[in-house]
mmCIF file of C-alpha atoms in Angstrom:
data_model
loop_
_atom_site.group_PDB
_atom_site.id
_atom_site.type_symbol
_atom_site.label_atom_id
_atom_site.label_comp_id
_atom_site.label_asym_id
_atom_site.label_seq_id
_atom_site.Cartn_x
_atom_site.Cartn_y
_atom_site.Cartn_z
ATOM 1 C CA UNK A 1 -29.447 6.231 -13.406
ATOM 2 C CA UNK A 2 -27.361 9.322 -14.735
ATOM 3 C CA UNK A 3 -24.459 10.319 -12.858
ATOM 4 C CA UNK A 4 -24.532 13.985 -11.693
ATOM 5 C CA UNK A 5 -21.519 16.044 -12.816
ATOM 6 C CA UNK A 6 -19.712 17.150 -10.057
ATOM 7 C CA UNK A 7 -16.216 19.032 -9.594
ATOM 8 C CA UNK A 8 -13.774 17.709 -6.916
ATOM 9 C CA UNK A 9 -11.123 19.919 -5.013
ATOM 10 C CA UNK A 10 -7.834 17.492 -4.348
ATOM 11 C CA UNK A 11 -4.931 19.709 -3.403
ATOM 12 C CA UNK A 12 -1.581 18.481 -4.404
ATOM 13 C CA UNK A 13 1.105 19.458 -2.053
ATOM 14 C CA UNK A 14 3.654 17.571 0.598
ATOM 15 C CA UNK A 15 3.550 13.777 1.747
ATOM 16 C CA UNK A 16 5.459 11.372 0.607
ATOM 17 C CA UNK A 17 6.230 8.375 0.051
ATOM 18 C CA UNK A 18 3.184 5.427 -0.428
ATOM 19 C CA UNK A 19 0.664 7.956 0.069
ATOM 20 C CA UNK A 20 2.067 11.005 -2.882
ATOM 21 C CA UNK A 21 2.473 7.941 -4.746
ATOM 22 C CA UNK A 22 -1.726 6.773 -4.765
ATOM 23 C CA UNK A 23 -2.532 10.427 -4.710
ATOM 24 C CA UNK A 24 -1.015 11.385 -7.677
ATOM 25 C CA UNK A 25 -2.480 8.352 -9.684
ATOM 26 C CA UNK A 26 -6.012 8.850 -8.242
ATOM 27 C CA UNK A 27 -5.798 12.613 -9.467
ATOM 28 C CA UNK A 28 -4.863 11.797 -12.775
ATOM 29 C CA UNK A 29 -7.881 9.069 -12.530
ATOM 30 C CA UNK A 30 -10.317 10.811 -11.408
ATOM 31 C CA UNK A 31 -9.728 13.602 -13.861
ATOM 32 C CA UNK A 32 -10.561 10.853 -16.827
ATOM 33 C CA UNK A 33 -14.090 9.533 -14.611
ATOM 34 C CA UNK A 34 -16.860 11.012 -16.414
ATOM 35 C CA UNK A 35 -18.882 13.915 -15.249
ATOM 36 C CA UNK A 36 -15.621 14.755 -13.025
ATOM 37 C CA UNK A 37 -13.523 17.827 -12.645
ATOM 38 C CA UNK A 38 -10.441 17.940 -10.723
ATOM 39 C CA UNK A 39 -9.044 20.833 -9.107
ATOM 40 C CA UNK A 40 -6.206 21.745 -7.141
ATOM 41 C CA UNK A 41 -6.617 25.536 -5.708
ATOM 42 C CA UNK A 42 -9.270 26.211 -3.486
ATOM 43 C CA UNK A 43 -9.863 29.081 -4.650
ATOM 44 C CA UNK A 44 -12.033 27.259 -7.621
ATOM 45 C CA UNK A 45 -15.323 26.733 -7.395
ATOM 46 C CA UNK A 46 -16.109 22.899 -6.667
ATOM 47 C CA UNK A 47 -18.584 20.518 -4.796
ATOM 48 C CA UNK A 48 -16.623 18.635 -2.275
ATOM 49 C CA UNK A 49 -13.305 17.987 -1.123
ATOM 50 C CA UNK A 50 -11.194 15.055 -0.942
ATOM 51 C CA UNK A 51 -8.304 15.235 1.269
ATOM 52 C CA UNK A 52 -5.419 12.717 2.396
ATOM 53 C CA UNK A 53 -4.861 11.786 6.180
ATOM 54 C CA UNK A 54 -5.352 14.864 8.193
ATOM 55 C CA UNK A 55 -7.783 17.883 7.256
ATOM 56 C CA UNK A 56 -6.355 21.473 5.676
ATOM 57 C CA UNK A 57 -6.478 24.387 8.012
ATOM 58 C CA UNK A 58 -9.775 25.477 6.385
ATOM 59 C CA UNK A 59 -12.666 24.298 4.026
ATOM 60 C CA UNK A 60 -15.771 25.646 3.104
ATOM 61 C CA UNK A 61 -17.499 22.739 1.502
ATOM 62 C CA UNK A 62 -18.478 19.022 2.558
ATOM 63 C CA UNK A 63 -15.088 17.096 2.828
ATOM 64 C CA UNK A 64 -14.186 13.297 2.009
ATOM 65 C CA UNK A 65 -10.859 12.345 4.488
ATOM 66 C CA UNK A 66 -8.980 9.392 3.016
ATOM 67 C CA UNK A 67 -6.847 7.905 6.129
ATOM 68 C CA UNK A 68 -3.828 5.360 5.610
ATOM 69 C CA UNK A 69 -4.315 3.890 8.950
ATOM 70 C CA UNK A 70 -2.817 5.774 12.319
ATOM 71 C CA UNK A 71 0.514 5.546 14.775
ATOM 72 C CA UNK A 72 0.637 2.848 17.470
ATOM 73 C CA UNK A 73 3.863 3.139 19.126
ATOM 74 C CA UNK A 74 3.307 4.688 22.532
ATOM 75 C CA UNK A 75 5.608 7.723 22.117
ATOM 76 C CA UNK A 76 3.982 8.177 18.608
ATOM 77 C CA UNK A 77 0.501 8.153 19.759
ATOM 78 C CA UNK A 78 0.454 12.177 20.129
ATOM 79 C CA UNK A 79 1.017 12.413 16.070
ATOM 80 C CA UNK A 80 -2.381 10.541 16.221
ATOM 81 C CA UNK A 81 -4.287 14.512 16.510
ATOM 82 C CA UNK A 82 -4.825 15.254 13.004
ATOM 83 C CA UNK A 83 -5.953 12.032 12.243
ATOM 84 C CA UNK A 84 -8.480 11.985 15.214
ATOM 85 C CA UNK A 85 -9.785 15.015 14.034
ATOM 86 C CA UNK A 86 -10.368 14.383 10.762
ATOM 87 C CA UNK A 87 -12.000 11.175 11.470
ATOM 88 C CA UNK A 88 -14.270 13.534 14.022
ATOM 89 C CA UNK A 89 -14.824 16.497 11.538
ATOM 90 C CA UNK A 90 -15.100 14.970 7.991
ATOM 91 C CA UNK A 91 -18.233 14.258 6.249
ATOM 92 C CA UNK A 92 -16.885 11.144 5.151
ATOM 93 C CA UNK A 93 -13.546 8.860 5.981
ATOM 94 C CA UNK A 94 -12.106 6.221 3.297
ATOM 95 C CA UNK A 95 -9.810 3.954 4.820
ATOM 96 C CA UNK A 96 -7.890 2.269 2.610
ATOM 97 C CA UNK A 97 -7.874 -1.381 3.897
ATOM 98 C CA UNK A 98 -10.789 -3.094 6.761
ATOM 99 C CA UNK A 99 -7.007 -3.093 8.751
ATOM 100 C CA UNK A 100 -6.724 0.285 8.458
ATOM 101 C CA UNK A 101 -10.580 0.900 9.806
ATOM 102 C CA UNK A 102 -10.250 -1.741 12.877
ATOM 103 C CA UNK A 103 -6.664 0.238 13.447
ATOM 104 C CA UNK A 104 -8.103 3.602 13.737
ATOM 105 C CA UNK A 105 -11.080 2.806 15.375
ATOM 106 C CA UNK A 106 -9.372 0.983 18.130
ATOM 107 C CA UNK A 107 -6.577 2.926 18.537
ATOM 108 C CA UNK A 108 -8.301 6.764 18.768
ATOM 109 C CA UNK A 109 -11.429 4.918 20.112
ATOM 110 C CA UNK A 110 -13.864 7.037 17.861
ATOM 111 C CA UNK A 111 -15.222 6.784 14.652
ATOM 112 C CA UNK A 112 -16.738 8.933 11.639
ATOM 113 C CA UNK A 113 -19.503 9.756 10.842
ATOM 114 C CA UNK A 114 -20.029 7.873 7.713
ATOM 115 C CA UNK A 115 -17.110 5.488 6.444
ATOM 116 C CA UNK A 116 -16.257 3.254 3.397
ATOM 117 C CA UNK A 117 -13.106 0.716 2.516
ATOM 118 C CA UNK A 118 -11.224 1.293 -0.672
ATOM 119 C CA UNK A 119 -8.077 -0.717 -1.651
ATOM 120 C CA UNK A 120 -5.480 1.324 -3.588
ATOM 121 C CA UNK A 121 -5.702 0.708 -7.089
ATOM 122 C CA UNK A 122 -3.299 1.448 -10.765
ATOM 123 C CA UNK A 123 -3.204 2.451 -14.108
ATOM 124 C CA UNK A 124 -3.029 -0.963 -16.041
ATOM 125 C CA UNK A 125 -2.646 0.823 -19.118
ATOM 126 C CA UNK A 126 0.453 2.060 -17.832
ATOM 127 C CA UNK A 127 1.437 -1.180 -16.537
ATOM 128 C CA UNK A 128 0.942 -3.057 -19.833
ATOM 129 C CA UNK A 129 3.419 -0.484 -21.760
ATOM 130 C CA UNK A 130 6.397 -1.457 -19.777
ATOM 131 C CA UNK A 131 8.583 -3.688 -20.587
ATOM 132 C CA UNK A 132 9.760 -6.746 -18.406
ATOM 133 C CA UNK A 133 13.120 -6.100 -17.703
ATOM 134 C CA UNK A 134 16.266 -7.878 -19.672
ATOM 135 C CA UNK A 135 18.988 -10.162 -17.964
ATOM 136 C CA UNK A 136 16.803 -10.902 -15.271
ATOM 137 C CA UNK A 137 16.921 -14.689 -14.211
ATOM 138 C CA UNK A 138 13.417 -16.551 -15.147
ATOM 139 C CA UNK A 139 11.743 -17.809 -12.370
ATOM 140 C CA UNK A 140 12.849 -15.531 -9.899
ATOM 141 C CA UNK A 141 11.289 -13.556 -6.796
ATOM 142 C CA UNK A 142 11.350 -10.234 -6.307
ATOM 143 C CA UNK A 143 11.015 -7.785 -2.900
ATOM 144 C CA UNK A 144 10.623 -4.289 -3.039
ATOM 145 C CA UNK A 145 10.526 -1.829 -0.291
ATOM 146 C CA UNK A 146 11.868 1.623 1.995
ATOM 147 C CA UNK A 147 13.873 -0.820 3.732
ATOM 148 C CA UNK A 148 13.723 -0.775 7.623
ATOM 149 C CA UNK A 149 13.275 -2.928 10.638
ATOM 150 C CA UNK A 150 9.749 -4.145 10.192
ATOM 151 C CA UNK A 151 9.558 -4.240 6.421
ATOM 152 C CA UNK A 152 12.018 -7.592 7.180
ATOM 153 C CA UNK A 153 14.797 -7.783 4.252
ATOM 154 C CA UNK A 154 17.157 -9.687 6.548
ATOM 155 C CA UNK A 155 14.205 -12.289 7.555
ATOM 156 C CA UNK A 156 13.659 -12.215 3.345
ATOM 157 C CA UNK A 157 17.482 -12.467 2.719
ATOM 158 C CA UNK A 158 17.866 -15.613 5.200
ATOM 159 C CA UNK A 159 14.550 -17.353 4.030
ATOM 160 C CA UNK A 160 15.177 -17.763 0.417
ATOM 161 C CA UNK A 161 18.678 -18.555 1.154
ATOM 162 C CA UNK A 162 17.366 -21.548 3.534
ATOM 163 C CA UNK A 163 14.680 -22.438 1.283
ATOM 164 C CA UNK A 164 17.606 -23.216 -1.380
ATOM 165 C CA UNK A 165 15.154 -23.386 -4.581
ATOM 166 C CA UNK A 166 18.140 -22.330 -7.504
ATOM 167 C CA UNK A 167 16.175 -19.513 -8.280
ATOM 168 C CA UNK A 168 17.662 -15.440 -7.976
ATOM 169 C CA UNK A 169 16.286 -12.534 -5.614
ATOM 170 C CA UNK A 170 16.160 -9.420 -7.239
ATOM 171 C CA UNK A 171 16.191 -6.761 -4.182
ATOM 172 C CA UNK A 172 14.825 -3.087 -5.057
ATOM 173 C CA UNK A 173 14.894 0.278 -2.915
ATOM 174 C CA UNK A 174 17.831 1.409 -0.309
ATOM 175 C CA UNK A 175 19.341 -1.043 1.800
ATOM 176 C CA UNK A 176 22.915 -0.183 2.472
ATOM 177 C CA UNK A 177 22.242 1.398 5.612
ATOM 178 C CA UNK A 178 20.189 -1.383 7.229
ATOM 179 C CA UNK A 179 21.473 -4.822 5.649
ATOM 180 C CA UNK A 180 23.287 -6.359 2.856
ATOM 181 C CA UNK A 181 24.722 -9.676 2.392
ATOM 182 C CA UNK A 182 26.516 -10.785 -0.913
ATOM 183 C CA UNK A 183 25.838 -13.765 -2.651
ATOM 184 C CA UNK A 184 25.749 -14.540 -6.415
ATOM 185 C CA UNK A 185 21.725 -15.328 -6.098
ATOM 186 C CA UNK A 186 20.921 -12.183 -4.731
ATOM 187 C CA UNK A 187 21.056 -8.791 -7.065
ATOM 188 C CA UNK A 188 21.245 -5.342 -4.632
ATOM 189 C CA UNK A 189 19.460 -3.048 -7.213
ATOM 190 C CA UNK A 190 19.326 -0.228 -5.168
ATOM 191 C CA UNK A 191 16.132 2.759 -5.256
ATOM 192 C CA UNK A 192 14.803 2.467 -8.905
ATOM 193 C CA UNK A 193 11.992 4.594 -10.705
ATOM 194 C CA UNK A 194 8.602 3.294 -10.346
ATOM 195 C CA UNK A 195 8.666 2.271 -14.402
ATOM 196 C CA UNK A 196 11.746 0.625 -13.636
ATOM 197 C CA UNK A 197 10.659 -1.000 -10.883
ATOM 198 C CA UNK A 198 7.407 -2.421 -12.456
ATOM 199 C CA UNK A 199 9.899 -3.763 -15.278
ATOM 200 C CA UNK A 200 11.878 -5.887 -12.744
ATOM 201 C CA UNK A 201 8.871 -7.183 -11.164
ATOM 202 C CA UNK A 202 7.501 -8.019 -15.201
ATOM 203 C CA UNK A 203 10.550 -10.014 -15.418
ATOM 204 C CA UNK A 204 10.342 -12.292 -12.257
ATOM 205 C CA UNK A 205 7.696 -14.783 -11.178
ATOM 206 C CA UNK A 206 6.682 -14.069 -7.728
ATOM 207 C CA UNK A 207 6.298 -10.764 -5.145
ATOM 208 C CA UNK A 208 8.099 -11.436 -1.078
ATOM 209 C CA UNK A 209 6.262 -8.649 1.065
ATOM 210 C CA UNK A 210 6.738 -9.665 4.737
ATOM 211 C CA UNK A 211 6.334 -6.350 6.280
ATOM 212 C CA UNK A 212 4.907 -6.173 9.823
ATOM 213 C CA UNK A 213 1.877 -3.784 9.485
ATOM 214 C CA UNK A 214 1.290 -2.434 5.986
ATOM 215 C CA UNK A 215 -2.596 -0.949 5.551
ATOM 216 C CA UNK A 216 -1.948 -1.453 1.659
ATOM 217 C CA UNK A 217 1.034 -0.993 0.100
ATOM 218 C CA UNK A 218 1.513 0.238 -3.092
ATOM 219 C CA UNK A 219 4.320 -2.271 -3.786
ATOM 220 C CA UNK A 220 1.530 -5.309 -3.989
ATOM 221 C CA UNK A 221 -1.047 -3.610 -5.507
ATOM 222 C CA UNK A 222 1.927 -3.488 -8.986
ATOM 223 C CA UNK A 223 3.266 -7.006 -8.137
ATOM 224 C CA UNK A 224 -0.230 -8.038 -8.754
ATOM 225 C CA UNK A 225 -0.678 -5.825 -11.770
ATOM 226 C CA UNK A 226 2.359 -7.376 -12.724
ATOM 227 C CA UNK A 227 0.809 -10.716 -12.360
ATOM 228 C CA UNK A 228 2.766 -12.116 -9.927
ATOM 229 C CA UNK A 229 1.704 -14.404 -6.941
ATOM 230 C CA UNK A 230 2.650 -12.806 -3.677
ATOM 231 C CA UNK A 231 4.178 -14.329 0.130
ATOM 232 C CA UNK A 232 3.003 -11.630 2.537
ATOM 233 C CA UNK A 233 1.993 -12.045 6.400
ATOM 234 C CA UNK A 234 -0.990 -11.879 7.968
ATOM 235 C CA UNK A 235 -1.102 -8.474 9.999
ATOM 236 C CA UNK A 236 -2.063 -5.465 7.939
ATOM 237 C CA UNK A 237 -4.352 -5.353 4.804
ATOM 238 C CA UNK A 238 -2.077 -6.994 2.517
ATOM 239 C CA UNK A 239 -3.906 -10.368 3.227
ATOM 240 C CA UNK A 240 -7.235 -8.588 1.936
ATOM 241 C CA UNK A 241 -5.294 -7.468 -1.303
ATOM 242 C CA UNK A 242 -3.750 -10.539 -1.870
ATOM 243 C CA UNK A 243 -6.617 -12.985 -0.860
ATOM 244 C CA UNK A 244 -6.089 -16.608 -2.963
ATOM 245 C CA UNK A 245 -3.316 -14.633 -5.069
ATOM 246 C CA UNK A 246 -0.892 -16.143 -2.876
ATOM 247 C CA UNK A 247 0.397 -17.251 0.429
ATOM 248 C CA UNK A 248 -0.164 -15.753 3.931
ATOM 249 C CA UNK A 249 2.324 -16.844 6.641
ATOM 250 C CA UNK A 250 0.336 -16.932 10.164
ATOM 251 C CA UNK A 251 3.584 -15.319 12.183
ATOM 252 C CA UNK A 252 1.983 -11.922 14.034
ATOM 253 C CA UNK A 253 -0.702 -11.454 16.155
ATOM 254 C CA UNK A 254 -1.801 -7.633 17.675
ATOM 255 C CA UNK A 255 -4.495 -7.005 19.780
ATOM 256 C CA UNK A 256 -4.761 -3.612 18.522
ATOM 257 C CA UNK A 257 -3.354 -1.758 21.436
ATOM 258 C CA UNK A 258 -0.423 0.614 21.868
ATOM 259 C CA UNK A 259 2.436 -1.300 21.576
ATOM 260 C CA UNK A 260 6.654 -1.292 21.147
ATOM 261 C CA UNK A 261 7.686 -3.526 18.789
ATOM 262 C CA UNK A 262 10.955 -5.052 18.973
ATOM 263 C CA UNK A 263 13.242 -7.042 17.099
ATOM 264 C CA UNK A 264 10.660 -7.279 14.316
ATOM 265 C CA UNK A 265 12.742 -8.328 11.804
ATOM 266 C CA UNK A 266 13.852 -12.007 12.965
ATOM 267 C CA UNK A 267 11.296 -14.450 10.877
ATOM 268 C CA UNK A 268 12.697 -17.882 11.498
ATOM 269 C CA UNK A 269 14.275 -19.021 7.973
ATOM 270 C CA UNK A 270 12.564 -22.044 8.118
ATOM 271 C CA UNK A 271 9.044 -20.286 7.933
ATOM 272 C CA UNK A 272 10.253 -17.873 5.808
ATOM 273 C CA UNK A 273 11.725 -20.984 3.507
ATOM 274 C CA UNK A 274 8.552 -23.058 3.813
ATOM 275 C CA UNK A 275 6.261 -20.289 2.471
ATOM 276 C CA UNK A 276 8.467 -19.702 -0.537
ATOM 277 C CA UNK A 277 7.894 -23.334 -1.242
ATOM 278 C CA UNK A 278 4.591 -23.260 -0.912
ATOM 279 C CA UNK A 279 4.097 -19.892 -3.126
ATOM 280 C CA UNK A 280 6.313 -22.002 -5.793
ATOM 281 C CA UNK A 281 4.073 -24.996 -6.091
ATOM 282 C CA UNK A 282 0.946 -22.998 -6.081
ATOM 283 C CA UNK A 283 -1.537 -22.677 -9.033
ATOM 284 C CA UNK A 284 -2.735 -18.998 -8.803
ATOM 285 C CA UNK A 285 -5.433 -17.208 -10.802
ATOM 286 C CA UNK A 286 -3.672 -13.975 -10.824
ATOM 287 C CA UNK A 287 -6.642 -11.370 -11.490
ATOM 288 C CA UNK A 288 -6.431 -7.863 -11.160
ATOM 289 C CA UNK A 289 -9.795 -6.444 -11.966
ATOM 290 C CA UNK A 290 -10.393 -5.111 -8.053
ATOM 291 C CA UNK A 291 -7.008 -3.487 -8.343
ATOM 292 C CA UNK A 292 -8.038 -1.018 -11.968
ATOM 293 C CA UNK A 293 -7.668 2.300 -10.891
ATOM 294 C CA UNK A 294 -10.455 3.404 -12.857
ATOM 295 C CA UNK A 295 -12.982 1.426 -11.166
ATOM 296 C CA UNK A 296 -10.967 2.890 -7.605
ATOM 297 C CA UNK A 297 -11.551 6.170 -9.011
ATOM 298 C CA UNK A 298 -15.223 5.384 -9.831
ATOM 299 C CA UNK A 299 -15.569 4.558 -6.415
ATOM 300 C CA UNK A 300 -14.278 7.954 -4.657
ATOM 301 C CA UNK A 301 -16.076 9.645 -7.025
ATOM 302 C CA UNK A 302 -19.485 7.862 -5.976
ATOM 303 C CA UNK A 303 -18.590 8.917 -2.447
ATOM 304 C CA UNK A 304 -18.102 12.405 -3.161
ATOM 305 C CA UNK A 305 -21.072 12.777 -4.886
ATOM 306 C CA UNK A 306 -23.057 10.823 -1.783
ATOM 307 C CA UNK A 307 -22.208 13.628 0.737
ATOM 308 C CA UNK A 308 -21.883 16.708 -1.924
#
């Protein structure tokens, strides 16, 4: 069956962060999908809209809401509003991990209307035409993050010290202000671009991600790309990204309620050592296909099209 053409209204402006990041490439992606024009000003004429987290101030045609996921710290809960209403108001809601879904639904205790799952996605193409990185150690792991408390860089830092395999760590994005610690195996490299990034993580052999809850990071979804097998944990939607990719240490448990977290970042180094070990040894098919951002793009555009 032949695709209707159809135009879509994504407006580009604040946000930052993981989420400017995917909705810059999925502009730029769904502006190559066949039978699909992108624009920016609503002032154009288009079909439907496709907005990020919360709703605009006003809209005049159906509307697609994608939603990260949703605050659950108590004294956070009442920047949970937009997010409640756009899961009340929008034609459609596309959360970007099942975590993300069970989050929200539990959490504001409503749903939409109509809802689908869609991992993030990337360009491969733009992927391929980096190059891995020079003077990086072979065999080495890689982390990458915003560093703070639950994204875990001392629990990293302490585990692949204890798990003493003679490889390197290669440490990307801003850590000065929440924890360093010198030693010749470990390399600080500060914030770096995202090509730059991507040519570190060409160089190494395997992606750390031990963050708390992450609905889907970004940082994954281009180890992957890269190729590389990834240790994560098991609360958030990295498990769903990574699947039999990698390793998945069993160390949090949520039951989805309003909650403080303290003291996040204190993974014994033993576990943290063990899984390293076991990401080492492993044999991993590391295939990408789910994570193309064309077929991502493919996807929102199908949805838009279903409620325009």
């Amino acid at each position: 069956m032949t695709q209707p053409k159809i135009t879509i209204l994504l407006r580009r402006f604040g946000m930052t962060g993981g989420p400017a990041v995917f909705r810059n490439r999925l502009f730029k992606a769904l502006g190559e999908c066949p039978k699909v024009t992108i624009r920016e000003s609503p002032s154009d004429k288009y079909n439907v809209e496709l907005s990020f987290i919360s709703l605009p101030r006003s809209f005049r045609k159906p509307i697609v809401v994608r939603v990260d996921g949703c605050y659950y710290l108590p004294k956070q809960l009442k920047n949970n509003k937009p997010i409640s209403q756009a899961l009340a108001k929008a034609d459609c809601v596309i959360f970007q991990s099942e975590f993300s879904r069970k989050m929200c639904l539990r959490i504001l205790k409503r749903g939409p209307k109509l809802d689908y799952v869609i991992h993030n996605g990337i360009d491969f193409s733009y992927v391929d035409a980096i190059p891995a990185a020079k003077n990086i150690e072979p065999g080495s792991l890689v982390c990458c993050a915003g560093w703070r408390h639950n994204k875990r860089l001392k629990s990293i830092v302490h585990g692949f010290l204890h798990a003493n395999t003679g490889r390197h760590l290669y440490v990307i994005g801003k850590h000065s202000h929440y924890y360093s610690f010198q030693h010749p195996t470990i390399h600080w490299l500060g914030d770096l671009t995202s090509e730059k990034a991507l040519s570190v993580m060409k160089a190494c052999s395997y992606l750390i991600h031990l963050c708390h809850i992450d609905s889907c990071p970004n940082t994954v979804i281009e180890g992957l790309a890269c190729g590389l097998p990834v240790l994560c944990t098991n609360l958030g939607g990295t498990k769903e990204i990574v699947g039999d990719r990698g390793v998945v240490l069993p160390v949090d448990r949520w039951d989805f309620l309003p909650k403080d977290f303290n003291d996040l970042d204190n993974l014994t180094p033993d576990i943290v050592a063990a899984g390293i070990h076991q990401l080492m040894k492993g044999t991993y098919n590391v295939t990408r296909d789910h994570l193309d951002m064309r077929v991502v793009a493919q996807k929102y555009a199908t949805v838009c099209r279903a409620i325009s």
